[in-house]
Amino acid sequence: MAKKRSEFVDFVAEQLAFMPSTSLRRMFGGYGVYTDGLMFAIIMEDCLYFKADAISRPLFVGQNLASFS
């Protein structure tokens, strides 16, 4: 039997509902967050981690946000 989604995962899904092409898929004990088939975030242990690139990384670091490892 599949494990029930946590309230946090449901909350993230609800917050992203305005983006109709967004979906959550179970993976590696967490959830991948996708839009138009491309993963842009992951939820692990009720923490949401966004993918970063050279442009967005300094914005996350500037907010003292932890990296996923």
PDB file of C-alpha atoms in Angstrom:
ATOM      1  CA  MET A   1       0.000   0.000   0.000  1.00  0.00           C
ATOM      2  CA  ALA A   2       1.324   3.451  -0.921  1.00  0.00           C
ATOM      3  CA  LYS A   3       2.293   5.818   1.869  1.00  0.00           C
ATOM      4  CA  LYS A   4      -0.091   8.750   2.356  1.00  0.00           C
ATOM      5  CA  ARG A   5       1.252  12.171   1.322  1.00  0.00           C
ATOM      6  CA  SER A   6       2.183  14.431   4.198  1.00  0.00           C
ATOM      7  CA  GLU A   7       0.311  17.644   4.942  1.00  0.00           C
ATOM      8  CA  PHE A   8       3.387  19.573   3.808  1.00  0.00           C
ATOM      9  CA  VAL A   9       3.381  17.908   0.376  1.00  0.00           C
ATOM     10  CA  ASP A  10      -0.344  18.642   0.070  1.00  0.00           C
ATOM     11  CA  PHE A  11       0.354  22.268   1.065  1.00  0.00           C
ATOM     12  CA  VAL A  12       3.041  22.650  -1.620  1.00  0.00           C
ATOM     13  CA  ALA A  13       0.717  21.119  -4.225  1.00  0.00           C
ATOM     14  CA  GLU A  14      -2.034  23.536  -3.181  1.00  0.00           C
ATOM     15  CA  GLN A  15       0.311  26.545  -3.414  1.00  0.00           C
ATOM     16  CA  LEU A  16       1.358  25.527  -6.930  1.00  0.00           C
ATOM     17  CA  ALA A  17      -2.187  24.851  -8.147  1.00  0.00           C
ATOM     18  CA  PHE A  18      -2.237  28.173 -10.021  1.00  0.00           C
ATOM     19  CA  MET A  19       0.325  26.635 -12.407  1.00  0.00           C
ATOM     20  CA  PRO A  20      -1.754  24.035 -14.303  1.00  0.00           C
ATOM     21  CA  SER A  21       1.283  22.297 -15.808  1.00  0.00           C
ATOM     22  CA  THR A  22       2.820  21.558 -12.367  1.00  0.00           C
ATOM     23  CA  SER A  23       2.847  18.038 -10.942  1.00  0.00           C
ATOM     24  CA  LEU A  24       4.396  16.142  -8.043  1.00  0.00           C
ATOM     25  CA  ARG A  25       5.834  12.662  -8.551  1.00  0.00           C
ATOM     26  CA  ARG A  26       7.069  10.256  -5.881  1.00  0.00           C
ATOM     27  CA  MET A  27      10.773   9.564  -6.103  1.00  0.00           C
ATOM     28  CA  PHE A  28      13.531   8.360  -3.773  1.00  0.00           C
ATOM     29  CA  GLY A  29      11.363   8.635  -0.664  1.00  0.00           C
ATOM     30  CA  GLY A  30      10.288  12.183  -1.527  1.00  0.00           C
ATOM     31  CA  TYR A  31       8.637  14.046  -4.376  1.00  0.00           C
ATOM     32  CA  GLY A  32       9.937  15.689  -7.501  1.00  0.00           C
ATOM     33  CA  VAL A  33       8.174  18.933  -8.403  1.00  0.00           C
ATOM     34  CA  TYR A  34       7.769  19.375 -12.152  1.00  0.00           C
ATOM     35  CA  THR A  35       6.428  21.936 -14.567  1.00  0.00           C
ATOM     36  CA  ASP A  36       6.017  21.071 -18.221  1.00  0.00           C
ATOM     37  CA  GLY A  37       7.896  17.821 -17.527  1.00  0.00           C
ATOM     38  CA  LEU A  38      11.010  19.519 -16.078  1.00  0.00           C
ATOM     39  CA  MET A  39      11.899  19.082 -12.412  1.00  0.00           C
ATOM     40  CA  PHE A  40      12.522  22.396 -10.658  1.00  0.00           C
ATOM     41  CA  ALA A  41      12.307  21.333  -7.006  1.00  0.00           C
ATOM     42  CA  ILE A  42      12.304  18.330  -4.705  1.00  0.00           C
ATOM     43  CA  ILE A  43      10.530  17.683  -1.417  1.00  0.00           C
ATOM     44  CA  MET A  44      12.471  15.519   1.044  1.00  0.00           C
ATOM     45  CA  GLU A  45      11.460  14.989   4.676  1.00  0.00           C
ATOM     46  CA  ASP A  46       8.957  17.853   4.477  1.00  0.00           C
ATOM     47  CA  CYS A  47      11.526  20.357   3.198  1.00  0.00           C
ATOM     48  CA  LEU A  48      11.215  22.013  -0.207  1.00  0.00           C
ATOM     49  CA  TYR A  49      14.463  22.444  -2.151  1.00  0.00           C
ATOM     50  CA  PHE A  50      14.595  24.421  -5.399  1.00  0.00           C
ATOM     51  CA  LYS A  51      17.101  23.719  -8.141  1.00  0.00           C
ATOM     52  CA  ALA A  52      19.585  26.554  -8.468  1.00  0.00           C
ATOM     53  CA  ASP A  53      21.724  27.791 -11.311  1.00  0.00           C
ATOM     54  CA  ALA A  54      24.463  30.412 -11.591  1.00  0.00           C
ATOM     55  CA  ILE A  55      21.867  33.200 -11.552  1.00  0.00           C
ATOM     56  CA  SER A  56      19.604  31.997  -8.726  1.00  0.00           C
ATOM     57  CA  ARG A  57      22.259  30.451  -6.438  1.00  0.00           C
ATOM     58  CA  PRO A  58      23.454  33.809  -4.998  1.00  0.00           C
ATOM     59  CA  LEU A  59      19.837  34.715  -4.187  1.00  0.00           C
ATOM     60  CA  PHE A  60      19.392  31.524  -2.154  1.00  0.00           C
ATOM     61  CA  VAL A  61      22.797  31.901  -0.456  1.00  0.00           C
ATOM     62  CA  GLY A  62      21.971  35.530   0.362  1.00  0.00           C
ATOM     63  CA  GLN A  63      18.904  34.303   2.271  1.00  0.00           C
ATOM     64  CA  ASN A  64      21.021  31.734   4.202  1.00  0.00           C
ATOM     65  CA  LEU A  65      19.004  28.883   2.704  1.00  0.00           C
ATOM     66  CA  ALA A  66      20.501  25.421   3.071  1.00  0.00           C
ATOM     67  CA  SER A  67      21.591  23.363   0.088  1.00  0.00           C
ATOM     68  CA  PHE A  68      20.188  19.895  -0.491  1.00  0.00           C
ATOM     69  CA  SER A  69      22.807  17.221  -0.020  1.00  0.00           C
TER      70      SER A  69
END
